[in-house]
Amino acid sequence: MGNDYTRTISTAQECETTARLLLKIALLGSLIIASAYMLTPFTAQAAVARLDHVGLPFASSVANAGLIAHRYSQVRAAMEQGDFELASLPLTLLAEQGHSEAQYLLGIAHGTGLGVTHDMRESVRWYKRAAVNGHRDAQYNLGVAYSMGTGIAIDAAKAVSWWHKAAVQDSTDAQFNLGLMYAQGEGVSKDMLEASKWWLKAALRGDAAAQYALGLMYVRGDGVAQDLNQALKWWYLSASQGFERAQSALRKLGLIVTTQ
């Protein structure tokens, strides 16, 4: 029964609009549906907004603060013109000074070849630096890299470790992936109770895939007490967001499916 919780990861070409790599999988009985990367637009405007949200890194002196502010303004100006190549140098200098958001954005840039050389190893290097600085999305992406062997050797245990760090910072995607790893026993001892806990966290945050997976657990009594009412509750929530596997499960039960 537990073998049904098998991860199938599709290899998808990264594109210029990739801002985050989100692993999703849909499960129904013994049917395994290949997951795909879900892409969020990565634009100059989005990059500027992220930088502005984080603000400037700590400056050790007034002179250093002025230099950081100057480089920051250079990045913003180039980004606002949509010139990622022009932004890459001051962005790299900011990253070298410990700005975690700049480090994260450089990871994306090198992973997509946007304004810099396409280099997955360099992408992972910057994700690592940002992740060590506590950057949640970098921690998530680093987990993806370890899971798929993108720019680094596959290491399921390290993927779990980085996803856990992101999950405790409320990364819904990391919470979902942790549930999947515990359900499979990949990179960690198989533990259906622990899987159900992480899927519940993601489901409560509105993740449709987690809602579906949690419903499946209630149907089977995996990690939770068997409860068909709870299963239907989570499947309805998932189906209402357009999650096809949940909709299919409800239709097979002769139930009406409505979407938001």
mmCIF file of C-alpha atoms in Angstrom:
data_model
loop_
_atom_site.group_PDB
_atom_site.id
_atom_site.type_symbol
_atom_site.label_atom_id
_atom_site.label_comp_id
_atom_site.label_asym_id
_atom_site.label_seq_id
_atom_site.Cartn_x
_atom_site.Cartn_y
_atom_site.Cartn_z
ATOM 1 C CA MET A 1 0.000 0.000 0.000
ATOM 2 C CA GLY A 2 2.744 2.413 0.961
ATOM 3 C CA ASN A 3 4.508 1.782 -2.331
ATOM 4 C CA ASP A 4 1.737 3.746 -4.032
ATOM 5 C CA TYR A 5 3.320 6.871 -2.583
ATOM 6 C CA THR A 6 6.051 6.811 -5.213
ATOM 7 C CA ARG A 7 7.557 9.997 -6.535
ATOM 8 C CA THR A 8 7.845 10.430 -10.278
ATOM 9 C CA ILE A 9 9.702 13.588 -11.181
ATOM 10 C CA SER A 10 9.560 14.858 -14.700
ATOM 11 C CA THR A 11 12.601 16.600 -16.082
ATOM 12 C CA ALA A 12 11.541 20.008 -17.258
ATOM 13 C CA GLN A 13 13.645 22.601 -19.017
ATOM 14 C CA GLU A 14 14.164 25.654 -16.829
ATOM 15 C CA CYS A 15 13.035 28.830 -18.535
ATOM 16 C CA GLU A 16 13.623 32.536 -18.066
ATOM 17 C CA THR A 17 10.399 32.962 -16.125
ATOM 18 C CA THR A 18 11.357 30.471 -13.391
ATOM 19 C CA ALA A 19 11.324 32.092 -9.956
ATOM 20 C CA ARG A 20 10.748 28.979 -7.862
ATOM 21 C CA LEU A 21 10.911 25.246 -8.523
ATOM 22 C CA LEU A 22 7.873 23.533 -7.057
ATOM 23 C CA LEU A 23 7.610 19.752 -6.979
ATOM 24 C CA LYS A 24 4.051 18.449 -7.106
ATOM 25 C CA ILE A 25 2.706 14.950 -7.471
ATOM 26 C CA ALA A 26 -0.825 13.596 -7.786
ATOM 27 C CA LEU A 27 -1.674 10.158 -6.430
ATOM 28 C CA LEU A 28 -4.787 8.018 -6.895
ATOM 29 C CA GLY A 29 -4.720 4.374 -5.890
ATOM 30 C CA SER A 30 -1.866 2.685 -7.688
ATOM 31 C CA LEU A 31 -1.908 5.253 -10.479
ATOM 32 C CA ILE A 32 1.201 7.399 -10.559
ATOM 33 C CA ILE A 33 1.030 10.748 -12.287
ATOM 34 C CA ALA A 34 4.295 12.371 -13.336
ATOM 35 C CA SER A 35 4.865 15.676 -11.625
ATOM 36 C CA ALA A 36 6.088 18.784 -13.370
ATOM 37 C CA TYR A 37 7.809 21.977 -12.435
ATOM 38 C CA MET A 38 5.336 24.726 -11.748
ATOM 39 C CA LEU A 39 6.748 27.987 -12.955
ATOM 40 C CA THR A 40 6.186 31.381 -11.409
ATOM 41 C CA PRO A 41 7.073 34.424 -13.529
ATOM 42 C CA PHE A 42 10.539 35.807 -12.816
ATOM 43 C CA THR A 43 10.571 39.343 -14.099
ATOM 44 C CA ALA A 44 12.669 42.416 -13.445
ATOM 45 C CA GLN A 45 9.727 43.940 -11.591
ATOM 46 C CA ALA A 46 9.401 40.870 -9.386
ATOM 47 C CA ALA A 47 13.132 40.894 -8.644
ATOM 48 C CA VAL A 48 13.028 44.562 -7.625
ATOM 49 C CA ALA A 49 10.035 43.912 -5.380
ATOM 50 C CA ARG A 50 11.858 41.048 -3.659
ATOM 51 C CA LEU A 51 14.979 43.157 -3.114
ATOM 52 C CA ASP A 52 12.944 46.052 -1.749
ATOM 53 C CA HIS A 53 11.123 43.728 0.636
ATOM 54 C CA VAL A 54 14.384 42.432 2.125
ATOM 55 C CA GLY A 55 16.194 45.754 2.146
ATOM 56 C CA LEU A 56 19.934 46.356 2.423
ATOM 57 C CA PRO A 57 22.383 44.068 4.232
ATOM 58 C CA PHE A 58 24.108 45.179 7.430
ATOM 59 C CA ALA A 59 26.874 47.699 6.775
ATOM 60 C CA SER A 60 29.988 47.678 8.968
ATOM 61 C CA SER A 61 30.665 51.379 8.377
ATOM 62 C CA VAL A 62 29.106 54.522 6.989
ATOM 63 C CA ALA A 63 31.333 54.294 3.915
ATOM 64 C CA ASN A 64 30.378 50.664 3.391
ATOM 65 C CA ALA A 65 26.715 51.563 3.781
ATOM 66 C CA GLY A 66 27.060 54.143 1.034
ATOM 67 C CA LEU A 67 28.714 51.628 -1.283
ATOM 68 C CA ILE A 68 26.016 49.042 -0.631
ATOM 69 C CA ALA A 69 23.274 51.600 -1.266
ATOM 70 C CA HIS A 70 24.968 52.615 -4.523
ATOM 71 C CA ARG A 71 25.164 49.025 -5.754
ATOM 72 C CA TYR A 72 21.597 48.443 -4.697
ATOM 73 C CA SER A 73 20.439 51.454 -6.719
ATOM 74 C CA GLN A 74 22.423 50.164 -9.722
ATOM 75 C CA VAL A 75 20.648 46.820 -9.521
ATOM 76 C CA ARG A 76 17.249 48.480 -9.235
ATOM 77 C CA ALA A 77 17.909 50.808 -12.164
ATOM 78 C CA ALA A 78 19.084 47.974 -14.417
ATOM 79 C CA MET A 79 16.213 45.718 -13.382
ATOM 80 C CA GLU A 80 13.675 48.463 -14.021
ATOM 81 C CA GLN A 81 15.057 48.665 -17.577
ATOM 82 C CA GLY A 82 14.761 44.893 -17.872
ATOM 83 C CA ASP A 83 18.538 44.626 -18.341
ATOM 84 C CA PHE A 84 19.539 41.564 -16.329
ATOM 85 C CA GLU A 85 23.048 41.525 -17.790
ATOM 86 C CA LEU A 86 23.706 45.067 -16.586
ATOM 87 C CA ALA A 87 22.283 44.176 -13.175
ATOM 88 C CA SER A 88 24.424 41.058 -12.791
ATOM 89 C CA LEU A 89 27.654 42.775 -11.678
ATOM 90 C CA PRO A 90 26.241 44.948 -8.862
ATOM 91 C CA LEU A 91 23.941 42.064 -7.934
ATOM 92 C CA THR A 92 26.980 39.793 -7.588
ATOM 93 C CA LEU A 93 28.766 42.398 -5.479
ATOM 94 C CA LEU A 94 25.730 42.661 -3.201
ATOM 95 C CA ALA A 95 25.621 38.888 -2.948
ATOM 96 C CA GLU A 96 29.305 38.753 -2.041
ATOM 97 C CA GLN A 97 28.559 41.168 0.797
ATOM 98 C CA GLY A 98 26.043 38.738 2.260
ATOM 99 C CA HIS A 99 22.733 39.976 0.864
ATOM 100 C CA SER A 100 20.679 36.757 0.931
ATOM 101 C CA GLU A 101 18.074 37.922 -1.582
ATOM 102 C CA ALA A 102 20.804 38.875 -4.057
ATOM 103 C CA GLN A 103 22.375 35.447 -3.502
ATOM 104 C CA TYR A 104 19.034 33.781 -4.166
ATOM 105 C CA LEU A 105 18.416 35.829 -7.318
ATOM 106 C CA LEU A 106 21.883 34.941 -8.597
ATOM 107 C CA GLY A 107 21.035 31.294 -8.045
ATOM 108 C CA ILE A 108 17.992 31.753 -10.254
ATOM 109 C CA ALA A 109 19.952 33.757 -12.827
ATOM 110 C CA HIS A 110 22.669 31.116 -13.214
ATOM 111 C CA GLY A 111 20.057 28.374 -13.262
ATOM 112 C CA THR A 112 18.300 30.014 -16.191
ATOM 113 C CA GLY A 113 21.146 31.828 -17.929
ATOM 114 C CA LEU A 114 19.376 35.124 -17.379
ATOM 115 C CA GLY A 115 21.961 37.905 -17.684
ATOM 116 C CA VAL A 116 24.770 35.521 -16.702
ATOM 117 C CA THR A 117 26.266 32.235 -17.876
ATOM 118 C CA HIS A 118 23.933 29.261 -17.528
ATOM 119 C CA ASP A 119 25.732 27.189 -14.896
ATOM 120 C CA MET A 120 23.823 24.859 -12.589
ATOM 121 C CA ARG A 121 26.798 24.351 -10.289
ATOM 122 C CA GLU A 122 27.123 28.094 -9.857
ATOM 123 C CA SER A 123 23.374 28.277 -9.297
ATOM 124 C CA VAL A 124 23.620 25.721 -6.497
ATOM 125 C CA ARG A 125 26.607 27.544 -5.007
ATOM 126 C CA TRP A 126 24.575 30.723 -4.623
ATOM 127 C CA TYR A 127 21.527 28.861 -3.367
ATOM 128 C CA LYS A 128 23.744 27.322 -0.684
ATOM 129 C CA ARG A 129 25.038 30.693 0.438
ATOM 130 C CA ALA A 130 21.540 32.114 0.642
ATOM 131 C CA ALA A 131 20.216 28.964 2.320
ATOM 132 C CA VAL A 132 22.894 29.085 5.013
ATOM 133 C CA ASN A 133 21.812 32.682 5.617
ATOM 134 C CA GLY A 134 18.306 31.373 6.312
ATOM 135 C CA HIS A 135 16.674 32.263 2.990
ATOM 136 C CA ARG A 136 13.565 30.071 2.826
ATOM 137 C CA ASP A 137 13.128 29.876 -0.946
ATOM 138 C CA ALA A 138 16.834 29.167 -1.442
ATOM 139 C CA GLN A 139 16.563 26.350 1.092
ATOM 140 C CA TYR A 140 13.637 24.947 -0.861
ATOM 141 C CA ASN A 141 15.409 25.206 -4.233
ATOM 142 C CA LEU A 142 18.554 23.659 -2.763
ATOM 143 C CA GLY A 143 16.436 20.731 -1.615
ATOM 144 C CA VAL A 144 15.133 20.388 -5.171
ATOM 145 C CA ALA A 145 18.705 20.394 -6.508
ATOM 146 C CA TYR A 146 19.721 17.610 -4.117
ATOM 147 C CA SER A 147 16.570 15.658 -4.919
ATOM 148 C CA MET A 148 17.085 15.791 -8.677
ATOM 149 C CA GLY A 149 20.865 15.969 -8.907
ATOM 150 C CA THR A 150 20.746 19.320 -10.669
ATOM 151 C CA GLY A 151 24.169 20.945 -10.408
ATOM 152 C CA ILE A 152 25.076 18.633 -7.546
ATOM 153 C CA ALA A 153 25.085 14.933 -6.722
ATOM 154 C CA ILE A 154 21.732 13.444 -5.727
ATOM 155 C CA ASP A 155 21.418 13.218 -1.952
ATOM 156 C CA ALA A 156 17.916 12.517 -0.666
ATOM 157 C CA ALA A 157 18.924 12.997 2.974
ATOM 158 C CA LYS A 158 20.241 16.498 2.245
ATOM 159 C CA ALA A 159 17.094 17.274 0.257
ATOM 160 C CA VAL A 160 15.037 16.335 3.313
ATOM 161 C CA SER A 161 17.280 18.421 5.563
ATOM 162 C CA TRP A 162 16.943 21.581 3.479
ATOM 163 C CA TRP A 163 13.234 21.089 2.906
ATOM 164 C CA HIS A 164 12.780 20.747 6.649
ATOM 165 C CA LYS A 165 14.522 24.088 7.201
ATOM 166 C CA ALA A 166 12.235 25.706 4.623
ATOM 167 C CA ALA A 167 9.150 23.918 5.952
ATOM 168 C CA VAL A 168 9.559 25.272 9.479
ATOM 169 C CA GLN A 169 9.605 28.726 7.853
ATOM 170 C CA ASP A 170 6.171 27.919 6.411
ATOM 171 C CA SER A 171 7.176 26.963 2.884
ATOM 172 C CA THR A 172 4.065 25.097 1.773
ATOM 173 C CA ASP A 173 5.942 23.401 -1.043
ATOM 174 C CA ALA A 174 8.648 22.158 1.311
ATOM 175 C CA GLN A 175 5.978 20.872 3.686
ATOM 176 C CA PHE A 176 4.368 18.936 0.853
ATOM 177 C CA ASN A 177 7.692 17.466 -0.271
ATOM 178 C CA LEU A 178 8.607 16.457 3.282
ATOM 179 C CA GLY A 179 5.338 14.582 3.537
ATOM 180 C CA LEU A 180 6.183 12.814 0.297
ATOM 181 C CA MET A 181 9.675 11.845 1.463
ATOM 182 C CA TYR A 182 8.370 10.470 4.761
ATOM 183 C CA ALA A 183 5.637 8.555 2.941
ATOM 184 C CA GLN A 184 8.222 6.987 0.649
ATOM 185 C CA GLY A 185 10.976 6.552 3.195
ATOM 186 C CA GLU A 186 13.356 8.386 0.899
ATOM 187 C CA GLY A 187 16.214 10.230 2.587
ATOM 188 C CA VAL A 188 14.540 9.505 5.912
ATOM 189 C CA SER A 189 12.945 6.550 7.692
ATOM 190 C CA LYS A 190 9.463 5.818 6.395
ATOM 191 C CA ASP A 191 6.931 7.313 8.777
ATOM 192 C CA MET A 192 3.330 7.702 7.648
ATOM 193 C CA LEU A 193 2.386 9.601 10.800
ATOM 194 C CA GLU A 194 5.098 12.165 10.111
ATOM 195 C CA ALA A 195 4.001 12.318 6.465
ATOM 196 C CA SER A 196 0.442 13.065 7.549
ATOM 197 C CA LYS A 197 1.647 15.869 9.839
ATOM 198 C CA TRP A 198 3.495 17.671 7.073
ATOM 199 C CA TRP A 199 0.733 17.176 4.542
ATOM 200 C CA LEU A 200 -1.743 18.542 7.074
ATOM 201 C CA LYS A 201 0.373 21.680 7.505
ATOM 202 C CA ALA A 202 0.492 22.189 3.737
ATOM 203 C CA ALA A 203 -3.199 21.340 3.341
ATOM 204 C CA LEU A 204 -4.194 23.889 5.974
ATOM 205 C CA ARG A 205 -2.235 26.478 4.003
ATOM 206 C CA GLY A 206 -4.359 25.682 0.957
ATOM 207 C CA ASP A 207 -2.063 23.375 -1.014
ATOM 208 C CA ALA A 208 -4.355 21.374 -3.302
ATOM 209 C CA ALA A 209 -1.901 18.495 -3.811
ATOM 210 C CA ALA A 210 -1.441 18.109 -0.056
ATOM 211 C CA GLN A 211 -5.207 18.221 0.464
ATOM 212 C CA TYR A 212 -5.615 15.416 -2.029
ATOM 213 C CA ALA A 213 -2.797 13.322 -0.535
ATOM 214 C CA LEU A 214 -4.207 13.819 2.964
ATOM 215 C CA GLY A 215 -7.615 12.674 1.767
ATOM 216 C CA LEU A 216 -6.005 9.556 0.328
ATOM 217 C CA MET A 217 -4.413 8.839 3.701
ATOM 218 C CA TYR A 218 -7.812 9.069 5.391
ATOM 219 C CA VAL A 219 -9.268 6.643 2.851
ATOM 220 C CA ARG A 220 -6.545 4.111 3.561
ATOM 221 C CA GLY A 221 -5.905 4.797 7.222
ATOM 222 C CA ASP A 222 -2.242 5.517 6.497
ATOM 223 C CA GLY A 223 -0.728 7.564 9.315
ATOM 224 C CA VAL A 224 -4.207 8.617 10.433
ATOM 225 C CA ALA A 225 -7.333 6.826 11.587
ATOM 226 C CA GLN A 226 -9.466 5.805 8.619
ATOM 227 C CA ASP A 227 -12.169 8.424 8.216
ATOM 228 C CA LEU A 228 -14.099 8.711 4.956
ATOM 229 C CA ASN A 229 -15.763 11.949 6.018
ATOM 230 C CA GLN A 230 -12.354 13.566 6.492
ATOM 231 C CA ALA A 231 -11.232 12.143 3.154
ATOM 232 C CA LEU A 232 -14.198 13.705 1.384
ATOM 233 C CA LYS A 233 -13.634 17.001 3.171
ATOM 234 C CA TRP A 234 -10.045 17.274 1.926
ATOM 235 C CA TRP A 235 -10.858 16.026 -1.556
ATOM 236 C CA TYR A 236 -13.620 18.606 -1.907
ATOM 237 C CA LEU A 237 -11.210 21.359 -0.855
ATOM 238 C CA SER A 238 -8.632 20.114 -3.345
ATOM 239 C CA ALA A 239 -11.168 19.646 -6.139
ATOM 240 C CA SER A 240 -12.567 23.140 -5.599
ATOM 241 C CA GLN A 241 -9.127 24.468 -6.560
ATOM 242 C CA GLY A 242 -9.222 22.500 -9.791
ATOM 243 C CA PHE A 243 -6.919 19.655 -8.710
ATOM 244 C CA GLU A 244 -7.766 16.994 -11.282
ATOM 245 C CA ARG A 245 -6.938 13.916 -9.190
ATOM 246 C CA ALA A 246 -9.321 15.019 -6.438
ATOM 247 C CA GLN A 247 -12.015 15.813 -8.979
ATOM 248 C CA SER A 248 -11.577 12.388 -10.556
ATOM 249 C CA ALA A 249 -11.800 10.645 -7.185
ATOM 250 C CA LEU A 250 -15.044 12.442 -6.351
ATOM 251 C CA ARG A 251 -16.550 11.749 -9.760
ATOM 252 C CA LYS A 252 -15.834 8.043 -9.322
ATOM 253 C CA LEU A 253 -17.879 8.224 -6.139
ATOM 254 C CA GLY A 254 -20.725 9.850 -8.055
ATOM 255 C CA LEU A 255 -20.269 13.194 -6.335
ATOM 256 C CA ILE A 256 -20.644 16.617 -7.916
ATOM 257 C CA VAL A 257 -17.475 18.665 -8.253
ATOM 258 C CA THR A 258 -17.493 22.462 -8.292
ATOM 259 C CA THR A 259 -14.490 24.736 -8.667
ATOM 260 C CA GLN A 260 -13.807 28.168 -7.291
#
